[in-house]
Amino acid sequence: MAARTPSVTRRARRPARPRGRRAAAKAATRERITAAALHLFASKGFDATTTRAIAVRARVAEGTVFNYFATKEDIALHFFEQEVDSAIAAVRRNARLRKAPLEEKLFALIQSQIEYLTPYENFIGAAFVQALRPSSTLAFSLRAFALRARYLAFVQELIQESLPRHGANAMAWAAPQAFWIYYLGMLLYWLHDQSPGKQNTLAFLDRSLALGVRMLRKGTLG
Amino acid sequence: MAARTPSVTRRARRPARPRGRRAAAKAATRERITAAALHLFASKGFDATTTRAIAVRARVAEGTVFNYFATKEDIALHFFEQEVDSAIAAVRRNARLRKAPLEEKLFALIQSQIEYLTPYENFIGAAFVQALRPSSTLAFSLRAFALRARYLAFVQELIQESLPRHGANAMAWAAPQAFWIYYLGMLLYWLHDQSPGKQNTLAFLDRSLALGVRMLRKGTLG
DNA sequence: GAGTAAATATGAGTACACTCACGTTAGTTA
DNA sequence: TAACTAACGTGAGTGTACTCATATTTACTC
C-alpha cells in the first residue's frame, strides 16, 4: 500500500456542501410530520386522523412517517414532551412562586399543563389514555419513561425545596409515584369534566392538593 | 278480508316446535362467542386475539360476532359486568362484614374485584384502560354507563349504611365519584405493580382507604 | 468526477377490526 | 302444507395502521 499522503491542504473531510445538510433535512422532515400531525389531531381528533393524511400533509410517503415514529401514538408523545417541558419552564420562570407553599407550586404546575392541553382536548382523550395501556409500546418506550422521569424529578425537586428536613419522611419516597397516579386521575377527571370552564376540576385540584401536602408534612398516610 | 276464524282447537300461536327455540339458539351463540373470546383473551391477551379467531372458535362467521357485539371492546365489557356483579354479591354475602367499619367493606369490595381479575391481568391491561378513552364508543355506551352506575350505587349504599347521619355531609355527594377515580387509579397501579403478590397495591389500598374514610367522617376535604 | 456504503424515502403489500348486501331459517298465518 | 316475514347468519369487501424490499440520495474517498 502507498503511504497516505494528504493531498494539498487536507480539506478532505469537508466537501463543498455544508456538513449538516442531511441532519438538517432530517430535522425538517421530522418537524413537518409533527406539525402536520398536530394540526390534524387538533382539528379532527386522534382517531379520525389517518397516518396517510399526516403523510400527505407533511409531503412524504406513508412509510416515511414510520421511519420517524414507531406508531401513531408515538407521534403524539412528541406533543406531550413539549407540554411537560413547557409546564416545568413556566413554574421555574414564575418568581412569585419561588417562596410559595408547595401546594401552590403543584397547583401551578398542573394548571399550566391543563392550559397547554386545552386546545387539544379532543386528541388527548384518545391518545393519552391509550398510552396508559400496559400493552402499549408507548407506555414502556424509553422516550415515555424518560419523559415521566423528567416530570417526576421536577416534582421531587419542588417537594425537597419545600420540605427540606423531611428526607427520611416515611412518605417521601412514595410521593412522586403517588403524584403520578394522582396526575393521571386528574387528567381523566378533567377530560370528562362537563362543568363550565372545568370548574369542578380546578376546585377538586385545589382541595385535594392542600390535603395531600398536609399529609406529606405530617409524614404519614394514616 | 275474511274474518279471523280460529281453526279447530286454536293452537295456532304454538306450532309443534318449542317456543323459544330461536331465543335459545341466540343465547347459545352469544354464550359461545363470549366463552371463546374470554378463553382467547386470557391465554393470548386482548390485542393478540383477533376477531377472526374468536369467530372460528365460536364456530360462527366473522360478521356474526358483530351482530352480537358492536366492537371487540364490547365483548370485554361482558366480562366486567360479571366481575362487578360477582364482587358486589361477594360483599353482600359476607355476614362478618355487615357490621364492620366502612373501610373494611370497601377493602373487601376492591380485593374481591382484584381476585376476580387476577387470571385475566393480560387482557385487562389492554381492554379496560382502552375503555377509559372518551373517544371509545364503549366508554359512553349505555351498558358501560349502567355498569358504573350499578357499581357506584352499591358504594353509596355501603357509605349510607355506615354513616347514616351524614346525608348533608359536604363530601357525601362527591364520594362515589371520587371513589370511581380512586378505583381507576387503583387498577392502573395494580396493573403496573411488580411487587410479589402485588403487596404494594394491597398495602396502599389499606392505608389510603383508612385515610379516605376518616376524611369522609370528618366531612371535609381540607 | 467516479465509486461506495450508509442513510433515507418510497409505496405496494399485510393483517386487522368492522360493514353490508344478500342468503338462510324460525315463526306465523291461511 | 305452502307461503310469507322478520330475525339471524354469512363472508367478501373496506379502510386503516404498520411492514418491508427496493430505489434514491447523501457524505465521503480516491
Short mmCIF file of C-alpha atoms (C1' of nucleotides) in Angstrom, two decimals:
data_model
loop_
_atom_site.label_atom_id
_atom_site.label_comp_id
_atom_site.label_asym_id
_atom_site.label_seq_id
_atom_site.Cartn_x
_atom_site.Cartn_y
_atom_site.Cartn_z
CA MET A 1 0.00 0.00 0.00
CA ALA A 2 1.10 3.53 -0.65
CA ALA A 3 1.55 5.76 2.34
CA ARG A 4 -1.43 8.02 2.87
CA THR A 5 -0.20 11.32 1.55
CA PRO A 6 -2.74 14.01 2.34
CA SER A 7 -3.36 15.94 -0.82
CA VAL A 8 -2.78 19.65 -0.77
CA THR A 9 -4.49 21.37 2.15
CA ARG A 10 -6.15 18.25 3.69
CA ARG A 11 -9.67 19.58 3.43
CA ALA A 12 -10.84 16.07 2.57
CA ARG A 13 -13.30 15.60 5.45
CA ARG A 14 -15.35 18.56 4.40
CA PRO A 15 -16.67 18.58 0.87
CA ALA A 16 -18.07 21.74 -0.62
CA ARG A 17 -21.62 21.37 0.79
CA PRO A 18 -22.27 22.31 4.43
CA ARG A 19 -21.79 19.49 6.87
CA GLY A 20 -25.22 19.09 8.35
CA ARG A 21 -27.27 19.18 5.21
CA ARG A 22 -28.53 15.70 5.84
CA ALA A 23 -29.22 16.25 9.51
CA ALA A 24 -30.99 19.47 8.72
CA ALA A 25 -33.18 17.79 6.13
CA LYS A 26 -33.98 15.06 8.61
CA ALA A 27 -34.94 17.52 11.31
CA ALA A 28 -37.05 19.43 8.82
CA THR A 29 -38.88 16.29 7.76
CA ARG A 30 -39.49 15.32 11.34
CA GLU A 31 -40.80 18.78 12.05
CA ARG A 32 -43.12 18.68 9.02
CA ILE A 33 -44.54 15.38 10.23
CA THR A 34 -45.16 16.52 13.79
CA ALA A 35 -46.63 19.81 12.60
CA ALA A 36 -48.93 18.03 10.17
CA ALA A 37 -49.98 15.52 12.79
CA LEU A 38 -50.62 18.14 15.44
CA HIS A 39 -52.71 20.21 13.09
CA LEU A 40 -54.80 17.22 12.11
CA PHE A 41 -55.10 15.87 15.65
CA ALA A 42 -56.32 19.22 16.90
CA SER A 43 -58.84 19.72 14.12
CA LYS A 44 -60.14 16.21 13.57
CA GLY A 45 -59.15 14.31 16.69
CA PHE A 46 -56.74 11.43 17.09
CA ASP A 47 -58.78 8.58 15.68
CA ALA A 48 -60.14 10.45 12.69
CA THR A 49 -56.65 11.44 11.63
CA THR A 50 -55.15 8.81 9.35
CA THR A 51 -51.43 8.29 9.03
CA ARG A 52 -51.99 8.69 5.30
CA ALA A 53 -53.40 12.18 5.86
CA ILE A 54 -50.42 13.05 8.03
CA ALA A 55 -48.05 11.85 5.32
CA VAL A 56 -49.84 13.80 2.61
CA ARG A 57 -49.84 16.98 4.64
CA ALA A 58 -46.18 16.53 5.51
CA ARG A 59 -45.41 15.81 1.84
CA VAL A 60 -43.76 12.45 2.46
CA ALA A 61 -44.67 8.87 1.66
CA GLU A 62 -46.70 6.90 4.20
CA GLY A 63 -43.75 4.72 5.04
CA THR A 64 -41.62 7.71 5.89
CA VAL A 65 -43.84 8.58 8.81
CA PHE A 66 -42.91 5.25 10.34
CA ASN A 67 -39.23 5.85 9.79
CA TYR A 68 -39.56 8.70 12.26
CA PHE A 69 -42.16 7.36 14.66
CA ALA A 70 -42.87 3.77 15.57
CA THR A 71 -46.60 4.27 15.94
CA LYS A 72 -49.25 6.90 15.58
CA GLU A 73 -49.29 7.21 19.37
CA ASP A 74 -45.61 7.88 19.28
CA ILE A 75 -46.20 10.99 17.23
CA ALA A 76 -48.48 12.21 19.97
CA LEU A 77 -45.76 11.63 22.54
CA HIS A 78 -43.73 14.39 20.94
CA PHE A 79 -46.58 16.69 21.82
CA PHE A 80 -46.53 15.64 25.47
CA GLU A 81 -42.81 16.18 25.65
CA GLN A 82 -43.37 19.77 24.64
CA GLU A 83 -46.25 20.05 27.04
CA VAL A 84 -44.29 18.82 30.06
CA ASP A 85 -41.24 20.92 29.26
CA SER A 86 -43.41 23.98 28.81
CA ALA A 87 -45.14 23.46 32.16
CA ILE A 88 -41.88 22.90 34.03
CA ALA A 89 -40.41 26.02 32.44
CA ALA A 90 -43.49 28.05 33.34
CA VAL A 91 -43.23 27.12 37.02
CA ARG A 92 -39.47 27.74 37.10
CA ARG A 93 -39.93 31.10 35.44
CA ASN A 94 -42.56 32.30 37.90
CA ALA A 95 -40.68 34.31 40.54
CA ARG A 96 -43.72 34.77 42.76
CA LEU A 97 -43.97 31.02 43.23
CA ARG A 98 -40.42 30.66 44.45
CA LYS A 99 -41.29 31.07 48.10
CA ALA A 100 -44.90 29.93 47.86
CA PRO A 101 -46.16 26.85 49.70
CA LEU A 102 -45.78 23.51 48.00
CA GLU A 103 -49.43 23.09 47.16
CA GLU A 104 -49.39 26.33 45.20
CA LYS A 105 -46.44 25.22 43.17
CA LEU A 106 -48.06 21.90 42.36
CA PHE A 107 -51.31 23.63 41.53
CA ALA A 108 -49.47 25.98 39.20
CA LEU A 109 -47.71 23.06 37.57
CA ILE A 110 -50.88 21.15 36.81
CA GLN A 111 -52.82 24.23 35.83
CA SER A 112 -50.09 25.15 33.42
CA GLN A 113 -50.28 21.70 31.88
CA ILE A 114 -54.02 21.88 31.59
CA GLU A 115 -53.83 25.25 29.89
CA TYR A 116 -51.43 23.86 27.36
CA LEU A 117 -53.66 20.85 26.73
CA THR A 118 -56.95 22.68 26.47
CA PRO A 119 -56.97 23.37 22.72
CA TYR A 120 -56.15 19.72 22.08
CA GLU A 121 -58.66 18.13 24.38
CA ASN A 122 -60.16 16.01 21.60
CA PHE A 123 -57.00 14.30 20.73
CA ILE A 124 -55.66 13.97 24.25
CA GLY A 125 -58.63 11.96 25.31
CA ALA A 126 -57.81 9.38 22.71
CA ALA A 127 -54.04 9.45 22.60
CA PHE A 128 -53.05 9.96 26.18
CA VAL A 129 -55.26 7.40 27.74
CA GLN A 130 -54.26 4.97 25.05
CA ALA A 131 -50.70 5.33 26.24
CA LEU A 132 -51.63 4.06 29.68
CA ARG A 133 -52.21 0.58 28.38
CA PRO A 134 -49.50 -1.77 29.56
CA SER A 135 -49.66 -3.40 26.16
CA SER A 136 -48.95 -0.11 24.50
CA THR A 137 -45.46 0.06 23.11
CA LEU A 138 -45.53 3.71 24.02
CA ALA A 139 -46.17 3.06 27.69
CA PHE A 140 -42.86 1.24 28.04
CA SER A 141 -40.84 3.11 25.48
CA LEU A 142 -37.64 4.74 26.58
CA ARG A 143 -38.91 8.11 25.50
CA ALA A 144 -42.06 7.82 27.57
CA PHE A 145 -40.07 6.55 30.52
CA ALA A 146 -37.65 9.42 30.24
CA LEU A 147 -40.46 11.90 30.00
CA ARG A 148 -42.17 10.64 33.13
CA ALA A 149 -38.84 10.58 34.95
CA ARG A 150 -38.17 14.18 33.98
CA TYR A 151 -41.58 15.22 35.18
CA LEU A 152 -41.36 13.38 38.48
CA ALA A 153 -37.84 14.60 39.12
CA PHE A 154 -39.17 18.12 38.90
CA VAL A 155 -41.97 17.28 41.32
CA GLN A 156 -39.43 15.75 43.69
CA GLU A 157 -37.38 18.93 43.37
CA LEU A 158 -40.37 21.04 44.38
CA ILE A 159 -41.02 18.80 47.36
CA GLN A 160 -37.41 18.94 48.51
CA GLU A 161 -37.42 22.70 48.20
CA SER A 162 -40.41 22.99 50.47
CA LEU A 163 -39.81 20.19 52.93
CA PRO A 164 -36.01 20.07 53.13
CA ARG A 165 -35.78 18.37 56.51
CA HIS A 166 -38.13 15.57 55.62
CA GLY A 167 -35.71 13.41 53.64
CA ALA A 168 -36.36 10.47 55.91
CA ASN A 169 -40.09 11.04 55.79
CA ALA A 170 -41.96 7.76 55.54
CA MET A 171 -43.86 9.05 52.55
CA ALA A 172 -41.15 10.94 50.75
CA TRP A 173 -40.05 8.02 48.61
CA ALA A 174 -43.61 7.30 47.54
CA ALA A 175 -44.64 10.87 46.92
CA PRO A 176 -43.61 11.18 43.26
CA GLN A 177 -45.21 7.86 42.39
CA ALA A 178 -48.36 8.85 44.19
CA PHE A 179 -48.29 12.17 42.44
CA TRP A 180 -48.08 10.40 39.10
CA ILE A 181 -51.22 8.38 39.79
CA TYR A 182 -52.88 11.49 41.10
CA TYR A 183 -51.94 13.35 37.96
CA LEU A 184 -53.33 10.64 35.70
CA GLY A 185 -56.56 10.53 37.65
CA MET A 186 -56.75 14.29 37.46
CA LEU A 187 -56.41 14.23 33.70
CA LEU A 188 -59.13 11.63 33.37
CA TYR A 189 -61.35 13.73 35.56
CA TRP A 190 -60.58 16.83 33.52
CA LEU A 191 -61.33 15.07 30.27
CA HIS A 192 -64.75 14.07 31.50
CA ASP A 193 -65.50 17.28 33.38
CA GLN A 194 -68.54 18.93 31.80
CA SER A 195 -68.80 21.86 34.22
CA PRO A 196 -68.36 25.34 32.71
CA GLY A 197 -64.71 26.24 32.48
CA LYS A 198 -63.90 22.87 34.05
CA GLN A 199 -64.51 24.46 37.44
CA ASN A 200 -65.02 21.13 39.10
CA THR A 201 -61.55 20.02 38.15
CA LEU A 202 -59.92 23.18 39.44
CA ALA A 203 -61.87 23.05 42.68
CA PHE A 204 -61.02 19.45 43.26
CA LEU A 205 -57.38 20.13 42.39
CA ASP A 206 -57.21 22.90 44.91
CA ARG A 207 -58.70 20.97 47.78
CA SER A 208 -57.01 17.66 47.13
CA LEU A 209 -53.56 19.20 46.77
CA ALA A 210 -53.98 21.05 50.05
CA LEU A 211 -54.90 17.80 51.70
CA GLY A 212 -52.10 15.85 50.06
CA VAL A 213 -49.45 18.32 51.06
CA ARG A 214 -50.73 18.37 54.62
CA MET A 215 -50.35 14.62 54.69
CA LEU A 216 -46.85 14.89 53.36
CA ARG A 217 -45.93 17.38 56.08
CA LYS A 218 -47.20 15.06 58.77
CA GLY A 219 -45.22 12.32 57.12
CA THR A 220 -47.82 9.62 57.20
CA LEU A 221 -50.70 8.24 55.24
CA GLY A 222 -52.81 7.23 58.21
CA MET B 1 -110.55 -9.56 4.18
CA ALA B 2 -112.01 -12.69 5.75
CA ALA B 3 -112.80 -12.57 9.43
CA ARG B 4 -110.18 -14.22 11.55
CA THR B 5 -111.69 -17.62 12.26
CA PRO B 6 -109.51 -19.63 14.58
CA SER B 7 -109.14 -23.09 13.08
CA VAL B 8 -110.13 -26.07 15.12
CA THR B 9 -108.61 -26.03 18.59
CA ARG B 10 -106.91 -22.64 18.30
CA ARG B 11 -103.40 -23.96 18.84
CA ALA B 12 -102.25 -21.61 16.13
CA ARG B 13 -99.86 -19.50 18.21
CA ARG B 14 -97.85 -22.53 19.13
CA PRO B 15 -96.57 -24.69 16.35
CA ALA B 16 -95.13 -28.10 17.05
CA ARG B 17 -91.60 -26.93 17.94
CA PRO B 18 -90.95 -25.46 21.36
CA ARG B 19 -91.45 -21.73 21.58
CA GLY B 20 -88.02 -20.46 22.44
CA ARG B 21 -86.00 -22.46 20.00
CA ARG B 22 -84.78 -19.31 18.31
CA ALA B 23 -84.12 -17.42 21.52
CA ALA B 24 -82.30 -20.41 22.91
CA ALA B 25 -80.12 -20.65 19.83
CA LYS B 26 -79.40 -16.96 20.08
CA ALA B 27 -78.41 -17.21 23.70
CA ALA B 28 -76.26 -20.21 22.93
CA THR B 29 -74.47 -18.39 20.14
CA ARG B 30 -73.86 -15.40 22.35
CA GLU B 31 -72.51 -17.65 25.02
CA ARG B 32 -70.22 -19.43 22.57
CA ILE B 33 -68.83 -16.09 21.46
CA THR B 34 -68.16 -14.76 24.95
CA ALA B 35 -66.66 -18.06 26.04
CA ALA B 36 -64.40 -18.18 23.01
CA ALA B 37 -63.36 -14.57 23.48
CA LEU B 38 -62.67 -14.96 27.18
CA HIS B 39 -60.57 -18.06 26.60
CA LEU B 40 -58.51 -16.33 23.94
CA PHE B 41 -58.21 -13.06 25.86
CA ALA B 42 -56.94 -14.90 28.91
CA SER B 43 -54.45 -17.03 27.01
CA LYS B 44 -53.17 -14.62 24.38
CA GLY B 45 -54.15 -11.19 25.63
CA PHE B 46 -56.60 -8.70 24.19
CA ASP B 47 -54.59 -7.35 21.29
CA ALA B 48 -53.24 -10.69 20.10
CA THR B 49 -56.75 -12.10 19.94
CA THR B 50 -58.28 -11.46 16.54
CA THR B 51 -62.00 -11.27 15.99
CA ARG B 52 -61.48 -13.89 13.32
CA ALA B 53 -60.04 -16.28 15.91
CA ILE B 54 -62.98 -15.61 18.19
CA ALA B 55 -65.38 -16.37 15.36
CA VAL B 56 -63.58 -19.58 14.43
CA ARG B 57 -63.53 -20.81 18.00
CA ALA B 58 -67.19 -19.93 18.45
CA ARG B 59 -67.99 -21.66 15.14
CA VAL B 60 -69.70 -18.64 13.58
CA ALA B 61 -68.84 -16.33 10.70
CA GLU B 62 -66.80 -13.23 11.43
CA GLY B 63 -69.75 -10.99 10.78
CA THR B 64 -71.86 -12.81 13.32
CA VAL B 65 -69.58 -11.67 16.12
CA PHE B 66 -70.54 -8.12 15.25
CA ASN B 67 -74.24 -8.94 15.23
CA TYR B 68 -73.86 -9.63 18.93
CA PHE B 69 -71.25 -7.07 19.96
CA ALA B 70 -70.57 -3.69 18.42
CA THR B 71 -66.83 -3.83 18.96
CA LYS B 72 -64.15 -6.10 20.28
CA GLU B 73 -64.04 -3.96 23.42
CA ASP B 74 -67.70 -4.53 23.86
CA ILE B 75 -67.13 -8.26 24.19
CA ALA B 76 -64.77 -7.47 27.03
CA LEU B 77 -67.43 -5.39 28.74
CA HIS B 78 -69.49 -8.52 29.25
CA PHE B 79 -66.61 -9.79 31.33
CA PHE B 80 -66.58 -6.68 33.50
CA GLU B 81 -70.29 -6.94 34.07
CA GLN B 82 -69.75 -10.38 35.51
CA GLU B 83 -66.80 -9.13 37.51
CA VAL B 84 -68.68 -6.26 39.14
CA ASP B 85 -71.74 -8.35 39.89
CA SER B 86 -69.61 -11.04 41.40
CA ALA B 87 -67.78 -8.58 43.66
CA ILE B 88 -70.99 -6.93 44.84
CA ALA B 89 -72.51 -10.31 45.57
CA ALA B 90 -69.42 -11.41 47.49
CA VAL B 91 -69.58 -8.38 49.79
CA ARG B 92 -73.33 -8.76 50.31
CA ARG B 93 -72.94 -12.44 51.10
CA ASN B 94 -70.25 -11.89 53.73
CA ALA B 95 -72.05 -11.77 57.07
CA ARG B 96 -68.95 -10.81 59.04
CA LEU B 97 -68.68 -7.59 57.08
CA ARG B 98 -72.18 -6.47 57.85
CA LYS B 99 -71.22 -4.54 60.97
CA ALA B 100 -67.61 -3.89 60.01
CA PRO B 101 -66.30 -0.36 59.52
CA LEU B 102 -66.70 1.21 56.10
CA GLU B 103 -63.07 0.94 55.11
CA GLU B 104 -63.18 -2.82 55.60
CA LYS B 105 -66.19 -3.15 53.36
CA LEU B 106 -64.59 -1.09 50.64
CA PHE B 107 -61.36 -3.01 51.01
CA ALA B 108 -63.26 -6.26 50.67
CA LEU B 109 -65.05 -4.95 47.61
CA ILE B 110 -61.91 -3.99 45.76
CA GLN B 111 -60.00 -7.04 46.89
CA SER B 112 -62.79 -9.20 45.61
CA GLN B 113 -62.64 -7.46 42.27
CA ILE B 114 -58.90 -7.85 42.08
CA GLU B 115 -59.14 -11.55 42.84
CA TYR B 116 -61.60 -11.99 40.04
CA LEU B 117 -59.41 -10.06 37.64
CA THR B 118 -56.11 -11.70 38.51
CA PRO B 119 -56.19 -14.55 35.99
CA TYR B 120 -57.03 -12.09 33.24
CA GLU B 121 -54.44 -9.45 34.01
CA ASN B 122 -53.05 -9.54 30.48
CA PHE B 123 -56.22 -8.71 28.81
CA ILE B 124 -57.47 -6.25 31.36
CA GLY B 125 -54.47 -4.08 30.90
CA ALA B 126 -55.38 -3.65 27.28
CA ALA B 127 -59.14 -3.74 27.29
CA PHE B 128 -60.06 -1.91 30.43
CA VAL B 129 -57.81 1.04 30.02
CA GLN B 130 -58.87 1.27 26.41
CA ALA B 131 -62.41 1.74 27.63
CA LEU B 132 -61.42 4.88 29.51
CA ARG B 133 -60.88 6.79 26.31
CA PRO B 134 -63.58 9.38 25.83
CA SER B 135 -63.49 8.55 22.13
CA SER B 136 -64.23 4.96 22.90
CA THR B 137 -67.76 4.01 21.97
CA LEU B 138 -67.65 1.73 24.95
CA ALA B 139 -66.91 4.48 27.41
CA PHE B 140 -70.20 6.20 26.65
CA SER B 141 -72.27 3.19 25.83
CA LEU B 142 -75.43 2.67 27.80
CA ARG B 143 -74.18 -0.66 29.01
CA ALA B 144 -70.98 0.81 30.38
CA PHE B 145 -72.86 3.69 31.95
CA ALA B 146 -75.30 1.32 33.58
CA LEU B 147 -72.48 -0.82 34.87
CA ARG B 148 -70.71 2.10 36.50
CA ALA B 149 -73.96 3.34 37.95
CA ARG B 150 -74.68 -0.07 39.46
CA TYR B 151 -71.24 -0.20 40.97
CA LEU B 152 -71.35 3.30 42.41
CA ALA B 153 -74.85 2.82 43.76
CA PHE B 154 -73.54 -0.10 45.74
CA VAL B 155 -70.67 2.00 47.07
CA GLN B 156 -73.14 4.72 48.01
CA GLU B 157 -75.21 2.09 49.78
CA LEU B 158 -72.21 0.99 51.84
CA ILE B 159 -71.47 4.59 52.76
CA GLN B 160 -75.04 5.29 53.84
CA GLU B 161 -75.05 2.12 55.94
CA SER B 162 -72.00 3.25 57.83
CA LEU B 163 -72.52 6.99 58.02
CA PRO B 164 -76.30 7.28 58.17
CA ARG B 165 -76.46 10.71 59.78
CA HIS B 166 -74.12 12.33 57.32
CA GLY B 167 -76.54 12.81 54.48
CA ALA B 168 -75.86 16.53 54.41
CA ASN B 169 -72.14 15.93 54.60
CA ALA B 170 -70.30 18.30 52.30
CA MET B 171 -68.48 15.38 50.73
CA ALA B 172 -71.25 12.84 50.53
CA TRP B 173 -72.38 13.83 47.07
CA ALA B 174 -68.85 13.64 45.72
CA ALA B 175 -67.86 10.44 47.43
CA PRO B 176 -68.96 7.95 44.78
CA GLN B 177 -67.41 9.98 42.00
CA ALA B 178 -64.21 10.28 43.97
CA PHE B 179 -64.32 6.57 44.66
CA TRP B 180 -64.62 5.90 40.94
CA ILE B 181 -61.47 7.85 40.18
CA TYR B 182 -59.76 6.21 43.10
CA TYR B 183 -60.80 2.81 41.79
CA LEU B 184 -59.46 3.51 38.32
CA GLY B 185 -56.19 4.75 39.73
CA MET B 186 -56.01 1.68 41.90
CA LEU B 187 -56.46 -0.60 38.92
CA LEU B 188 -53.75 1.18 36.98
CA TYR B 189 -51.47 0.87 39.97
CA TRP B 190 -52.30 -2.80 40.31
CA LEU B 191 -51.63 -3.47 36.64
CA HIS B 192 -48.18 -1.97 36.92
CA ASP B 193 -47.38 -3.33 40.36
CA GLN B 194 -44.39 -5.67 40.08
CA SER B 195 -44.06 -6.47 43.79
CA PRO B 196 -44.54 -10.12 44.77
CA GLY B 197 -48.19 -10.90 45.24
CA LYS B 198 -48.95 -7.28 44.38
CA GLN B 199 -48.25 -6.43 48.03
CA ASN B 200 -47.71 -2.79 47.25
CA THR B 201 -51.19 -2.45 45.88
CA LEU B 202 -52.79 -4.11 48.90
CA ALA B 203 -50.75 -2.04 51.33
CA PHE B 204 -51.58 1.17 49.56
CA LEU B 205 -55.24 0.15 49.37
CA ASP B 206 -55.35 -0.46 53.08
CA ARG B 207 -53.78 2.81 54.10
CA SER B 208 -55.48 5.03 51.58
CA LEU B 209 -58.94 3.66 52.32
CA ALA B 210 -58.43 4.25 56.02
CA LEU B 211 -57.44 7.80 55.29
CA GLY B 212 -60.28 8.36 52.85
CA VAL B 213 -62.91 7.08 55.22
CA ARG B 214 -61.54 9.23 58.02
CA MET B 215 -61.90 12.23 55.75
CA LEU B 216 -65.45 11.24 54.94
CA ARG B 217 -66.29 11.00 58.65
CA LYS B 218 -64.96 14.46 59.29
CA GLY B 219 -66.98 15.61 56.33
CA THR B 220 -64.40 17.73 54.64
CA LEU B 221 -61.57 17.53 52.20
CA GLY B 222 -59.46 20.24 53.81
"C1'" DG C 1 -15.51 13.36 -11.31
"C1'" DA C 2 -16.39 8.31 -10.31
"C1'" DG C 3 -17.22 4.96 -6.96
"C1'" DT C 4 -19.10 3.47 -2.45
"C1'" DA C 5 -21.72 2.39 1.52
"C1'" DA C 6 -24.84 4.02 4.59
"C1'" DA C 7 -28.84 6.82 5.46
"C1'" DT C 8 -33.25 7.88 4.00
"C1'" DA C 9 -37.55 7.72 1.12
"C1'" DT C 10 -40.89 5.07 -1.18
"C1'" DG C 11 -45.41 2.74 -1.97
"C1'" DA C 12 -47.23 -1.81 -2.80
"C1'" DG C 13 -48.28 -5.24 0.47
"C1'" DT C 14 -50.25 -7.34 5.02
"C1'" DA C 15 -53.27 -8.18 8.82
"C1'" DC C 16 -56.67 -6.37 11.26
"C1'" DA C 17 -61.42 -4.54 13.05
"C1'" DC C 18 -65.52 -3.70 11.30
"C1'" DT C 19 -69.54 -3.24 7.37
"C1'" DC C 20 -73.10 -4.64 4.39
"C1'" DA C 21 -75.81 -6.76 0.77
"C1'" DC C 22 -77.57 -10.96 0.48
"C1'" DG C 23 -78.79 -15.81 1.70
"C1'" DT C 24 -80.96 -18.91 5.14
"C1'" DT C 25 -84.08 -20.23 8.67
"C1'" DA C 26 -87.54 -19.89 12.57
"C1'" DG C 27 -92.00 -18.47 13.44
"C1'" DT C 28 -96.50 -17.29 11.88
"C1'" DT C 29 -100.82 -17.25 9.06
"C1'" DA C 30 -104.00 -19.33 5.87
"C1'" DT D 1 -98.60 -27.90 3.58
"C1'" DA D 2 -97.44 -23.60 1.44
"C1'" DA D 3 -96.39 -19.02 1.55
"C1'" DC D 4 -94.75 -15.02 3.90
"C1'" DT D 5 -91.98 -12.03 7.17
"C1'" DA D 6 -88.61 -10.84 10.22
"C1'" DA D 7 -84.66 -12.42 12.58
"C1'" DC D 8 -80.36 -14.20 12.01
"C1'" DG D 9 -76.03 -15.84 9.68
"C1'" DT D 10 -72.65 -15.18 6.14
"C1'" DG D 11 -68.22 -13.92 4.00
"C1'" DA D 12 -66.42 -10.90 0.54
"C1'" DG D 13 -65.41 -6.13 0.88
"C1'" DT D 14 -63.49 -1.62 3.06
"C1'" DG D 15 -60.43 1.47 5.35
"C1'" DT D 16 -56.70 1.56 8.44
"C1'" DA D 17 -52.09 1.22 10.93
"C1'" DC D 18 -48.00 -0.61 10.09
"C1'" DT D 19 -44.04 -3.54 7.29
"C1'" DC D 20 -40.55 -4.37 4.05
"C1'" DA D 21 -37.98 -4.94 -0.17
"C1'" DT D 22 -36.35 -1.77 -3.18
"C1'" DA D 23 -34.99 2.83 -5.08
"C1'" DT D 24 -32.90 7.22 -4.26
"C1'" DT D 25 -29.91 10.48 -2.07
"C1'" DT D 26 -26.04 11.97 0.75
"C1'" DA D 27 -21.39 12.03 2.57
"C1'" DC D 28 -17.32 10.70 1.79
"C1'" DT D 29 -12.77 8.63 -0.54
"C1'" DC D 30 -9.59 8.36 -4.22
#
